[in-house]
Short mmCIF file of C-alpha atoms and ligand atoms in Angstrom, two decimals:
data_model
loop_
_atom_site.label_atom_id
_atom_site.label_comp_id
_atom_site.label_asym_id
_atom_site.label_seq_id
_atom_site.Cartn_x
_atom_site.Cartn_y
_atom_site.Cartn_z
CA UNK J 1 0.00 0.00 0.00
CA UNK J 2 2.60 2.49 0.95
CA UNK J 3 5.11 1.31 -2.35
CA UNK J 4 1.59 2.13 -4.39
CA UNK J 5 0.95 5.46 -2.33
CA UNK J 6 4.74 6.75 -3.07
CA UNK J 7 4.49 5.70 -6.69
CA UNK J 8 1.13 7.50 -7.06
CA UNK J 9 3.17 10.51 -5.60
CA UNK J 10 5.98 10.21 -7.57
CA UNK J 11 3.51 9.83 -10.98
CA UNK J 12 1.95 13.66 -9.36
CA UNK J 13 5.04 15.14 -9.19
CA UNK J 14 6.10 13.89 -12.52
CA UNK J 15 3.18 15.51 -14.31
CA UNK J 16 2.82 18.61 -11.72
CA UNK J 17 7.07 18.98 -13.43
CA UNK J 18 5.81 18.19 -17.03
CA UNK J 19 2.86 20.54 -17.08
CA UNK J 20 5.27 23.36 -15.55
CA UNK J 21 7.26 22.17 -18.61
CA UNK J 22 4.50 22.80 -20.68
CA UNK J 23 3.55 26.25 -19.45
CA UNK J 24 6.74 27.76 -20.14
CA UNK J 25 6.55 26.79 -23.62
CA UNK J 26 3.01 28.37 -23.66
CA UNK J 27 1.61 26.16 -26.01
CA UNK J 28 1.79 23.25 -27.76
CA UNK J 29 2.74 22.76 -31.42
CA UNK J 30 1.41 20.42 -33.85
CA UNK J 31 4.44 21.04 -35.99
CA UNK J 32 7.54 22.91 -36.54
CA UNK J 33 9.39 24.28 -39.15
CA UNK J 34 13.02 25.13 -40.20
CA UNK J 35 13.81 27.35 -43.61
CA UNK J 36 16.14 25.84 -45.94
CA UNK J 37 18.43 27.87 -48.43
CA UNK J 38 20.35 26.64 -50.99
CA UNK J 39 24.26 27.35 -50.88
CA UNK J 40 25.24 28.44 -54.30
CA UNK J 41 28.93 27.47 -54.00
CA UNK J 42 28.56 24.26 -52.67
CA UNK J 43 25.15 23.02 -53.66
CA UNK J 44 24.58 22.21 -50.26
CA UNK J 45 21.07 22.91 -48.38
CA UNK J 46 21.20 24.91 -45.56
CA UNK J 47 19.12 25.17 -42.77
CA UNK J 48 19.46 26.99 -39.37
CA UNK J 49 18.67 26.50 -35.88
CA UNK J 50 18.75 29.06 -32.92
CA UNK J 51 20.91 26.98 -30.23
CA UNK J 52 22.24 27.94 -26.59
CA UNK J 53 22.03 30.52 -23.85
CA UNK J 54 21.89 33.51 -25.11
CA UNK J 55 20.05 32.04 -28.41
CA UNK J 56 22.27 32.66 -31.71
CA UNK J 57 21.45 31.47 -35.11
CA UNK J 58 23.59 28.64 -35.84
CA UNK J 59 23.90 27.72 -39.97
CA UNK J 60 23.77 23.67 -40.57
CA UNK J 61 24.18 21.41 -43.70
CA UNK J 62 21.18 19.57 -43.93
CA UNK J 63 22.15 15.80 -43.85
CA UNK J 64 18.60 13.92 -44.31
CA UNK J 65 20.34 10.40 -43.30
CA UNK J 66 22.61 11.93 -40.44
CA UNK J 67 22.56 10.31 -36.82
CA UNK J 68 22.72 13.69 -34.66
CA UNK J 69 22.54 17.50 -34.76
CA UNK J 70 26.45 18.21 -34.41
CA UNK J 71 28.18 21.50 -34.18
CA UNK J 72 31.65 22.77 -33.95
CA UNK J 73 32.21 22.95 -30.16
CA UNK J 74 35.88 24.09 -30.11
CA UNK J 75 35.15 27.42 -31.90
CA UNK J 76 33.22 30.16 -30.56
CA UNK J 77 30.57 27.92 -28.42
CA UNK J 78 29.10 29.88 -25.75
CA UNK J 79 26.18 29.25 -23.72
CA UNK J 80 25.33 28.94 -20.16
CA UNK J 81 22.63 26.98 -20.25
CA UNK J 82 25.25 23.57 -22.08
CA UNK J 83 25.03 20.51 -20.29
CA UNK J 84 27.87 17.76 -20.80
CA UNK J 85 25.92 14.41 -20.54
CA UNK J 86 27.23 12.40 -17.67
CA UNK J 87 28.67 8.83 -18.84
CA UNK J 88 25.62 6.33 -17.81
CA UNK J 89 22.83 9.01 -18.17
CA UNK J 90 19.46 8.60 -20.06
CA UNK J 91 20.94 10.97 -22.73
CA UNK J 92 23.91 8.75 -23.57
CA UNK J 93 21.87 6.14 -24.26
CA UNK J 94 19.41 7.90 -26.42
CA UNK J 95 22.46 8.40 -28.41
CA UNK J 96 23.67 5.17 -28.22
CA UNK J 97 27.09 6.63 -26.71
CA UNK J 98 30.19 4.03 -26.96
CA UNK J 99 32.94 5.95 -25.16
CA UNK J 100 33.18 7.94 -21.96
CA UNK J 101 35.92 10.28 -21.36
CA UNK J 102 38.41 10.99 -18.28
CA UNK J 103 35.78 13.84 -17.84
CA UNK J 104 32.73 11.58 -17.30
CA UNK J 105 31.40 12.71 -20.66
CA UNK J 106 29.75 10.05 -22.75
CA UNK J 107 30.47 10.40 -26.63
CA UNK J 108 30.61 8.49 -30.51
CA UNK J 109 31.95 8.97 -33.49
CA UNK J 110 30.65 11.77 -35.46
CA UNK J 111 30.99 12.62 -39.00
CA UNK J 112 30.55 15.02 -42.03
CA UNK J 113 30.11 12.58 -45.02
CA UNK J 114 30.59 15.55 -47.44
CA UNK J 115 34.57 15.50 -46.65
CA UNK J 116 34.17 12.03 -45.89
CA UNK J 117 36.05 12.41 -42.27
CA UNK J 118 34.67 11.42 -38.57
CA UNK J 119 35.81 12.12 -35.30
CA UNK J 120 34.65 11.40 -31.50
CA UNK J 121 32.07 13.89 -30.31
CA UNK J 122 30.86 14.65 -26.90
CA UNK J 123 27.08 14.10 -26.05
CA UNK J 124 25.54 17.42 -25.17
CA UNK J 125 22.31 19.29 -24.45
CA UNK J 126 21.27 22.63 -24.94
CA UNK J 127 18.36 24.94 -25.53
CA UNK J 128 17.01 25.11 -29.32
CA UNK J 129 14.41 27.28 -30.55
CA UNK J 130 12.44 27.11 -33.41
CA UNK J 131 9.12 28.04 -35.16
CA UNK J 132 6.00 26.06 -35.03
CA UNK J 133 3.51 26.13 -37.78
CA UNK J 134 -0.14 25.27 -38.91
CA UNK J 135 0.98 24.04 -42.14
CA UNK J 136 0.62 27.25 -43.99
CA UNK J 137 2.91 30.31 -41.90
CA UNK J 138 5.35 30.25 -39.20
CA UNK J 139 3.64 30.56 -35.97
CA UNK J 140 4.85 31.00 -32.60
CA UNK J 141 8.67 30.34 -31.66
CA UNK J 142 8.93 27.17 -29.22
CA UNK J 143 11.93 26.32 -26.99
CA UNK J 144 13.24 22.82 -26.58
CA UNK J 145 14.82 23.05 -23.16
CA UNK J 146 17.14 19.98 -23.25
CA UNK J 147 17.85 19.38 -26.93
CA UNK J 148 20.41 16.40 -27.74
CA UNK J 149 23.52 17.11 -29.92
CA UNK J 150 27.01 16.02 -30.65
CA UNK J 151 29.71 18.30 -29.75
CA UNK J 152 31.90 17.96 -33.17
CA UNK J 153 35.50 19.38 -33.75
CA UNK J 154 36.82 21.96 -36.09
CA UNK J 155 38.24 19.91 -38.52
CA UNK J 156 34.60 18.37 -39.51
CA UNK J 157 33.78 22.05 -40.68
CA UNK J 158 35.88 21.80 -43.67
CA UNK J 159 34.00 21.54 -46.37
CA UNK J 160 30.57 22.87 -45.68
CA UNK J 161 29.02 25.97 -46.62
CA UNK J 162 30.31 29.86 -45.83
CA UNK J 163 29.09 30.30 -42.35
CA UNK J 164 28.03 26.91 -41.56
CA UNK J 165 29.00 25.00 -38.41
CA UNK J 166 27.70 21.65 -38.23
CA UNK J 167 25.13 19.32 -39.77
CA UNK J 168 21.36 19.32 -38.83
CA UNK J 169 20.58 15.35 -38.47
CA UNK J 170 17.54 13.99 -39.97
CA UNK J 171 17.78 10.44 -39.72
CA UNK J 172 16.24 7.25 -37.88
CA UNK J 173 18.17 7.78 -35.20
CA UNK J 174 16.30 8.40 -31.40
CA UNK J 175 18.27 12.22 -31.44
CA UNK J 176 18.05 12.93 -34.37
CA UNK J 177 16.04 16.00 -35.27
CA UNK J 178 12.52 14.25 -36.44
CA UNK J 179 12.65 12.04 -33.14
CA UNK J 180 13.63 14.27 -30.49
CA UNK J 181 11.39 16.85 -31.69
CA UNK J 182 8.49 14.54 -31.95
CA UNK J 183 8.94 13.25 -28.11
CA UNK J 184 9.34 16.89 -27.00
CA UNK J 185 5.96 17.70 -28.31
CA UNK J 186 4.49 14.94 -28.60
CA UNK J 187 3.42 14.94 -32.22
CA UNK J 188 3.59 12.22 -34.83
CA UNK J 189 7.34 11.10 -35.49
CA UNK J 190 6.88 12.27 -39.17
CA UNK J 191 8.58 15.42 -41.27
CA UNK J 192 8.46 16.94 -44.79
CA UNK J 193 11.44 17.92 -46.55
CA UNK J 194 10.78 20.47 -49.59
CA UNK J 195 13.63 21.50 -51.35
CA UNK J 196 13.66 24.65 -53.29
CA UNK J 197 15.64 24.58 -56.33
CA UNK J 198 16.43 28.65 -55.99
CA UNK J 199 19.62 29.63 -54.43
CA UNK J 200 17.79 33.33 -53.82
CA UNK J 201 16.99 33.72 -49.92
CA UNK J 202 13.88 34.91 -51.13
CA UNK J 203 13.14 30.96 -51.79
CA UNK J 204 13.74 28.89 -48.92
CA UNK J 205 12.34 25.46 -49.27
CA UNK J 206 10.85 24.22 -45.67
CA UNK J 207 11.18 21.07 -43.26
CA UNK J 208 8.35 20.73 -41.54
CA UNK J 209 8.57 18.39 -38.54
CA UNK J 210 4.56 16.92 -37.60
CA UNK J 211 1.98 16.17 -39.49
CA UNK J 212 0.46 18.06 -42.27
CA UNK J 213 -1.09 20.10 -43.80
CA UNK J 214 2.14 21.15 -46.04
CA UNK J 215 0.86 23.95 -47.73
CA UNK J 216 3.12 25.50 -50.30
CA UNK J 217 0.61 28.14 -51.49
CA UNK J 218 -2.40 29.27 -49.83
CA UNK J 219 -4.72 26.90 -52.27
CA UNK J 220 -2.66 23.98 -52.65
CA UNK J 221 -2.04 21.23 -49.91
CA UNK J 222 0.51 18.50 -50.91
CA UNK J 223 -0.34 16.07 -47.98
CA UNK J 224 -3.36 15.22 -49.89
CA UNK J 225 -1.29 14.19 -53.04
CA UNK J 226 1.32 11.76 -51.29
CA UNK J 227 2.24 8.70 -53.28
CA UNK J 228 3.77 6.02 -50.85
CA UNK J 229 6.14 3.84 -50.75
CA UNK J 230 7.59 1.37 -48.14
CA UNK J 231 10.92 2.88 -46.41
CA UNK J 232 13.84 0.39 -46.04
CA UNK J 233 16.23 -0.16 -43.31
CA UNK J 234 19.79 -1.10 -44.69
CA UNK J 235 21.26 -3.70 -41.91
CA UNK J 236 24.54 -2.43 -42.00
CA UNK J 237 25.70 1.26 -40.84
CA UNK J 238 26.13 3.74 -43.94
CA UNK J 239 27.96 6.19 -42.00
CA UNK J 240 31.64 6.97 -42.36
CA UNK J 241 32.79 5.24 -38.77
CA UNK J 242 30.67 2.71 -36.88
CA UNK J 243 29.94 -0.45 -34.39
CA UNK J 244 29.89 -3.75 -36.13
CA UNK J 245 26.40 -4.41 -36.01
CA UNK J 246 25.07 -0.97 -36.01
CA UNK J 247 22.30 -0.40 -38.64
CA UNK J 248 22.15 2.62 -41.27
CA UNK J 249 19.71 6.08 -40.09
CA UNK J 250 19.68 6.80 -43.66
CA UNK J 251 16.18 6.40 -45.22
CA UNK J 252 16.44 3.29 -48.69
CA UNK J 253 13.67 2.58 -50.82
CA UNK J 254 12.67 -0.16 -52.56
CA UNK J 255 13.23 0.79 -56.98
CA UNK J 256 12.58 -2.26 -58.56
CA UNK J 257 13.37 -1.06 -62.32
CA UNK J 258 14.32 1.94 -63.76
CA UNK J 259 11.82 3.71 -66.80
CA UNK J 260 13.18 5.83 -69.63
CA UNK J 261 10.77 7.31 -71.78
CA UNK J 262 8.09 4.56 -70.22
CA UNK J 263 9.99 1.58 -71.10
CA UNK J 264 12.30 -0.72 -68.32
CA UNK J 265 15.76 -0.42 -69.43
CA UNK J 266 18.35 -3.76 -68.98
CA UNK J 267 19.80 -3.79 -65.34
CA UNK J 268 21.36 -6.24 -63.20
CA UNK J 269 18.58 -6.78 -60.43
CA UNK J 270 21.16 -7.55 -57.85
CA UNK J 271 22.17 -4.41 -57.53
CA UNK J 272 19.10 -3.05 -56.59
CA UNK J 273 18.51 -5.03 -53.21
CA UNK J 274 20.48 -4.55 -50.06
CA UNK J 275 22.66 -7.93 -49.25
CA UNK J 276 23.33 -9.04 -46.06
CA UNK J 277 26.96 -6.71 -46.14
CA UNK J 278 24.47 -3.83 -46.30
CA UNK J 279 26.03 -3.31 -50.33
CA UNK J 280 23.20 -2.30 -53.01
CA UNK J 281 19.98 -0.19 -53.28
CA UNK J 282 18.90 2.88 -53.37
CA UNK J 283 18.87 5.83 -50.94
CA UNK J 284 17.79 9.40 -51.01
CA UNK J 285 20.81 12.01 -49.67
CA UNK J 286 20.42 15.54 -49.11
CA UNK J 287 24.28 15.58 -49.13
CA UNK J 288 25.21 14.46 -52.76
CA UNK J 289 24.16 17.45 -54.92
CA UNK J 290 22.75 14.99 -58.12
CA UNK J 291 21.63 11.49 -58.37
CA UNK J 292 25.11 8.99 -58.30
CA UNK J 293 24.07 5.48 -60.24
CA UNK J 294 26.72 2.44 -60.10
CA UNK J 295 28.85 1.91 -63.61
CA UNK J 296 25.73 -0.34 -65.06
CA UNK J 297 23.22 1.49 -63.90
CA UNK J 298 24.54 4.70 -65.25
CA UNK J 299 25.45 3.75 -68.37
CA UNK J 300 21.99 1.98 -69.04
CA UNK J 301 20.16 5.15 -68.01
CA UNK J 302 22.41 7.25 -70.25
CA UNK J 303 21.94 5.14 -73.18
CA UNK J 304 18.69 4.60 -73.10
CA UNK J 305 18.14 9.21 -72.42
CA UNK J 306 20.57 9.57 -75.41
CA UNK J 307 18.41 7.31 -78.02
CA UNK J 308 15.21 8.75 -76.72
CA UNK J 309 16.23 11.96 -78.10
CA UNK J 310 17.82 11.33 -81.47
CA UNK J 311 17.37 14.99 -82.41
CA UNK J 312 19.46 16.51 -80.15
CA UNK J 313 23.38 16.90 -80.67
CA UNK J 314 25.70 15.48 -78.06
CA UNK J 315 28.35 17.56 -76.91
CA UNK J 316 31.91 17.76 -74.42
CA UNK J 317 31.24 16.66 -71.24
CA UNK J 318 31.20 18.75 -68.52
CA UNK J 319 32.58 16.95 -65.39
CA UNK J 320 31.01 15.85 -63.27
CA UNK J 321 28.41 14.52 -65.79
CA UNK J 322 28.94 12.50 -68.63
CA UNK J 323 25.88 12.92 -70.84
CA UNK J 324 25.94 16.62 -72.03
CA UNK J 325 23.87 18.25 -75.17
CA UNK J 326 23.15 21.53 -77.11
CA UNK J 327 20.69 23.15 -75.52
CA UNK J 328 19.08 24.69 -78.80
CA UNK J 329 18.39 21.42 -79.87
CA UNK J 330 15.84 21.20 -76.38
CA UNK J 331 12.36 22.73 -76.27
CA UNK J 332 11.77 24.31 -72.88
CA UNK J 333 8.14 24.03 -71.58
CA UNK J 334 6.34 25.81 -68.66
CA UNK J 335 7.35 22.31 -66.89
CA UNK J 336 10.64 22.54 -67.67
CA UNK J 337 13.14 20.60 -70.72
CA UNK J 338 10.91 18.51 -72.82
CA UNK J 339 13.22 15.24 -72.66
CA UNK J 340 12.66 11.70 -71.57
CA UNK J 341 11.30 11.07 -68.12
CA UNK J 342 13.10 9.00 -65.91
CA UNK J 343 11.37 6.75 -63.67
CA UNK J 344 12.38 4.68 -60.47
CA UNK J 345 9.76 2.89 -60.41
CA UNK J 346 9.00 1.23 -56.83
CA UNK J 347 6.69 -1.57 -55.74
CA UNK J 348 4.49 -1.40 -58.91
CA UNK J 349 4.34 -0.22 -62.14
CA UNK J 350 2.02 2.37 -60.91
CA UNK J 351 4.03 3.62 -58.13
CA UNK J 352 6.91 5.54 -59.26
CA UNK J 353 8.90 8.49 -58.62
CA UNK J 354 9.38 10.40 -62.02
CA UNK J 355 12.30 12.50 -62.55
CA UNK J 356 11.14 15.37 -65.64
CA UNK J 357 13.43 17.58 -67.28
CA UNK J 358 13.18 19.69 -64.47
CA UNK J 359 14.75 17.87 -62.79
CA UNK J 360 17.02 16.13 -64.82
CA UNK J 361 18.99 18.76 -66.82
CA UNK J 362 21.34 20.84 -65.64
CA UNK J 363 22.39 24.21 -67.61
CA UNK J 364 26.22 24.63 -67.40
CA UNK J 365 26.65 27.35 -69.57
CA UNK J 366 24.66 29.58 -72.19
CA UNK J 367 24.64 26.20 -75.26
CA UNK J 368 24.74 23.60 -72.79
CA UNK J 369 22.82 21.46 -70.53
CA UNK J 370 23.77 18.23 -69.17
CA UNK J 371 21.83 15.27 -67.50
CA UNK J 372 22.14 15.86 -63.76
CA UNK J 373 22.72 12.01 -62.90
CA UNK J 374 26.82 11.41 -62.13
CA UNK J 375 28.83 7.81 -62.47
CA UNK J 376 29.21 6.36 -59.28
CA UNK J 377 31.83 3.58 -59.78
CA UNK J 378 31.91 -0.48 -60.05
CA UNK J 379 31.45 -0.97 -56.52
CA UNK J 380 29.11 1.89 -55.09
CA UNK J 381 28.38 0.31 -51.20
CA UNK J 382 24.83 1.78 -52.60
CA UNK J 383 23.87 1.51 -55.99
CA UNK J 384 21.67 4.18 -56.20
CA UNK J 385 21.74 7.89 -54.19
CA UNK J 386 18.80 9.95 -55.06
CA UNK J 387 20.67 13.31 -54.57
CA UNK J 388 19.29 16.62 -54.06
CA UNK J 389 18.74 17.88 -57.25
CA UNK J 390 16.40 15.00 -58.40
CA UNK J 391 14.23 16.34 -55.18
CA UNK J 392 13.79 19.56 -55.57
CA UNK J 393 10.23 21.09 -55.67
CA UNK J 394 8.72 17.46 -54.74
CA UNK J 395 7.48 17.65 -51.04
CA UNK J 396 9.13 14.16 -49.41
CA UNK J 397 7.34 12.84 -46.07
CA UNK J 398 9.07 10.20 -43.77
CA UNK J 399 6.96 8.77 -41.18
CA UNK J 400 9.16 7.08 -38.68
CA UNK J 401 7.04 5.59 -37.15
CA UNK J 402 4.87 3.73 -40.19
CA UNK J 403 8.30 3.31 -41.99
CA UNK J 404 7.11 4.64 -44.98
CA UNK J 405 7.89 7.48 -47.57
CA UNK J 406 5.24 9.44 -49.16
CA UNK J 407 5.93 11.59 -52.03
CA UNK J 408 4.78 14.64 -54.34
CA UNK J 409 4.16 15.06 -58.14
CA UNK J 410 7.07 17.39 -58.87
CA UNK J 411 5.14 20.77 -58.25
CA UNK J 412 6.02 22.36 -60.87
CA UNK J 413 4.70 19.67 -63.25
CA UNK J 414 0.98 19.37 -61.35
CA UNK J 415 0.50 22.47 -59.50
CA UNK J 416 3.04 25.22 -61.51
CA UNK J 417 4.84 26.09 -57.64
CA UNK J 418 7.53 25.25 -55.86
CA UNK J 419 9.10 24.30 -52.69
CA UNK J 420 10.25 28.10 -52.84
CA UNK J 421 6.84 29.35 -52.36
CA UNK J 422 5.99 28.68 -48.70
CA UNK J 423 4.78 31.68 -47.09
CA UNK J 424 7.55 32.54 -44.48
CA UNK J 425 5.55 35.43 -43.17
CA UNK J 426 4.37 35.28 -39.97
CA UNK J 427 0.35 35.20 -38.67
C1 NAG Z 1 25.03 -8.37 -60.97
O1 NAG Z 1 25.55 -7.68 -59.84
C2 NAG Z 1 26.08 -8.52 -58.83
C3 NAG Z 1 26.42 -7.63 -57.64
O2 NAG Z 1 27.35 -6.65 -57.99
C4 NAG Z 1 27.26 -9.29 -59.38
O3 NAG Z 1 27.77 -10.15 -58.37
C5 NAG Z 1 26.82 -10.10 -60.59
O4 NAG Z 1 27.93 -10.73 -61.17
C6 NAG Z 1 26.14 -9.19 -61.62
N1 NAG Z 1 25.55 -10.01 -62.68
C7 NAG Z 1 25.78 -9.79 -63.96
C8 NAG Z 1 25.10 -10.69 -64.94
O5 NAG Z 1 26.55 -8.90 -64.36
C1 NAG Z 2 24.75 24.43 -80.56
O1 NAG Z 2 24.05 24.56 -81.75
C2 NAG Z 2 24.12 25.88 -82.28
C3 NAG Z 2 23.16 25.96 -83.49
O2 NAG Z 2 23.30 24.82 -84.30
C4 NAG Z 2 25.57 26.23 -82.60
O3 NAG Z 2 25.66 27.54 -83.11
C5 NAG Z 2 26.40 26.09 -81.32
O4 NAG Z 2 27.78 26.31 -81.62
C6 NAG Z 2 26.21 24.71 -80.72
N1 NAG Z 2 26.89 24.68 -79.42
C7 NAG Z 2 27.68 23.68 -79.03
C8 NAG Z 2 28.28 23.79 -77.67
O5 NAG Z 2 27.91 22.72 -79.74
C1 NAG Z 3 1.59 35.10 -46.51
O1 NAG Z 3 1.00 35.05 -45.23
C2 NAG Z 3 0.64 36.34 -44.72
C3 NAG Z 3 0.19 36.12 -43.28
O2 NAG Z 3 -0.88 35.22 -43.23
C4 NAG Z 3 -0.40 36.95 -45.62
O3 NAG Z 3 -0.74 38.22 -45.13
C5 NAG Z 3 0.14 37.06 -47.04
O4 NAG Z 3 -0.88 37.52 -47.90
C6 NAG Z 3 0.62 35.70 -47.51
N1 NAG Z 3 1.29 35.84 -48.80
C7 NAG Z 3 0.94 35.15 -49.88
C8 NAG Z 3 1.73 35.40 -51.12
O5 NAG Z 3 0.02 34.35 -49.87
#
């Protein structure tokens, strides 16, 4: 009886904490947003995030498949409010910590996959802030107290774009972004990634973490015209340093075959599923600026672009593509280049994900325009990375907790907007 009286007491406090918890934050969101630019220089999507005590803007790379939030600790952190996460605590386990150091301070291997280079990072917490939204405007700015991140170094900097100073984790993971976020608030462990094709800061593209609606302009709401598809989880860790028998956070999906103009083109089937070494299939990366295909794959999809267009002259290659053509021999449309779609086409015939000139040709200079996909090698470890060009202006959903991707018409094709149009102005 008195065991059961305590614990009743214990379960009052708890909630008498929480709701005090609540009532600072004022409110509580159904979903939150984050602006995304696009770096012109490096091609890299950038989002940002105010961190720490006082609250400063902090600039990070968006890495869709990354573990953790991480920033550069060593340079310029300040902020009374950091917390170093004791070796053995609940936070060092929500981030799956391997290593403690002589400090007591529990940590893992981070890493920036852009320069291909980890380190060890300290577990930390810290305030974030960020806007929550109905779907359609920013609304109210929300403050997660305790936030989760990896302390990175320095040297993982290199690489990323001017100003930026760490990576803004969106995997699988329980701290990344889309998970923490969702437990804060308890909303749905789901979040929409719109890219905006635009590199002008008057066209952000948006994350939106929660459910929908996602509503790029004030008639149009893209949750109701999600196509989905099961999400995959690769056995074996992606990431640049990891535990044997750690799994990937990245998000794979499951292409069967691969349309060009309509019709399947030859490919080795193999490649397309993940073995038991975690080698093979396809995932989508916010960090590789254009779609990378294995040798086969590549040259298959090439071929196959280059006969469906017998009008058009081939020209030089401009690195790092190898399928490059005079422009005046392409008609432009109000959708874009009018040249052969490319489809991955996923667990039916029906249920694809169509790439349209759009978003397959690139302009490098005033004559010339090149198909965005790049040659990935012989021995890819996946064979197929949907990169961020291929995703721009289609609104991507990953629910978490369903497992499962749901996906946009490109919006230019079916609604003539973009991921650049979301209405950034405040209620
Ligand atoms: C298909 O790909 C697998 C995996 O790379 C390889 O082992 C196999 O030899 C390939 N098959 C053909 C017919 O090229
Ligand atoms: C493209 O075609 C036009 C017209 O035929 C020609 O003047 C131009 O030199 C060509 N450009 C390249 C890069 O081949
Ligand atoms: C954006 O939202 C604001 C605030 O609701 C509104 O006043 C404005 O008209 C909207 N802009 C567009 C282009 O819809």
């Amino acid at each position: 009886m008195a065991l059961s009286h305590n614990f009743l007491l214990l379960c009052s406090v708890f909630i008498f904490i929480s709701s005090a918890t609540i009532a600072q934050t004022s409110f509580r969101p159904k979903a939150l947003l984050l602006p995304v630019s696009k770096d012109a220089a490096t091609l890299q999507y950038v989002t940002h995030i105010n961190q720490r005590t006082p609250l400063v803007p902090v600039k990070l790379t968006v890495h869709l498949g990354g573990e953790t939030l991480w920033v550069d600790c060593e340079k310029g952190f300040v902020s009374s409010s950091f917390k170093p996460a004791r070796c053995g605590s609940a936070q060092c386990s929500l981030a799956t910590a391997d290593a403690c150091s002589g400090l007591n301070v529990c940590g893992q291997s981070v890493g920036n996959p852009i320069i291909r280079t980890s380190t060890h990072g300290d577990i930390g917490q810290d305030v974030v802030s960020l806007q929550s939204t109905d779907g359609s405007n920013p609304g109210r700015v929300v403050k997660v107290p305790n936030f989760i991140f990896t302390c990175g170094a320095t040297l993982l900097v290199r690489g990323l774009a001017n100003g930026v100073t760490g990576m803004a984790g969106l995997g699988r993971s329980k701290i990344a972004l889309p998970t923490q976020l969702a437990a804060a608030f308890s909303f749905k462990r789901k979040f929409a990634l719109c890219l905006s094709s635009s590199t002008s800061p008057d066209e952000n593209g948006v994350i939106i973490f929660g459910d929908g609606p996602y509503v790029i302009r004030p008639d149009i709401d893209v949750s109701k015209s999600l196509t989905y598809t099961p999400l995959f989880i690769n056995p074996v860790s992606t990431a640049g340093a990891f535990s044997l028998g750690d799994k990937s956070f990245e998000y794979f999906i499951g292409v069967k075959s691969v349309n060009v103009n309509g019709k399947a083109i030859p490919l080795n089937k193999t490649l397309l599923s993940i073995d038991s070494n975690g080698i093979g299939g396809t995932k989508i990366s916010t960090v590789d600026p254009y779609t990378v295909l294995e040798t086969s794959i590549y040259n298959a999809v090439v071929s196959a672009f280059v006969n469906g267009m017998p009008t058009v002259k081939r020209v030089s290659s401009v690195a790092p593509f190898g399928a490059c053509f005079n422009s005046s021999d392409i008609f432009t449309t109000r959708i874009g280049y009018a040249v052969p779609w490319i489809d991955l086409v996923l667990q039916s015939q029906n249920v694809k994900f169509s790439v349209t000139g759009a978003n397959s040709m690139v302009r490098v200079s005033d004559d010339v325009l090149c198909l965005g996909f790049v040659d990935g090698g012989v021995n890819p470890r996946t064979s197929i990375v949907v990169g961020g060009y291929q995703l721009e202006n289609n609104l991507l959903q990953f629910d978490l907790a369903s497992s499962r991707l749901g996906f946009s018409p490109s919006l230019i094709v079916e609604y003539r907007t973009n991921c650049g149009y979301f209405n950034f102005t405040s209620n």
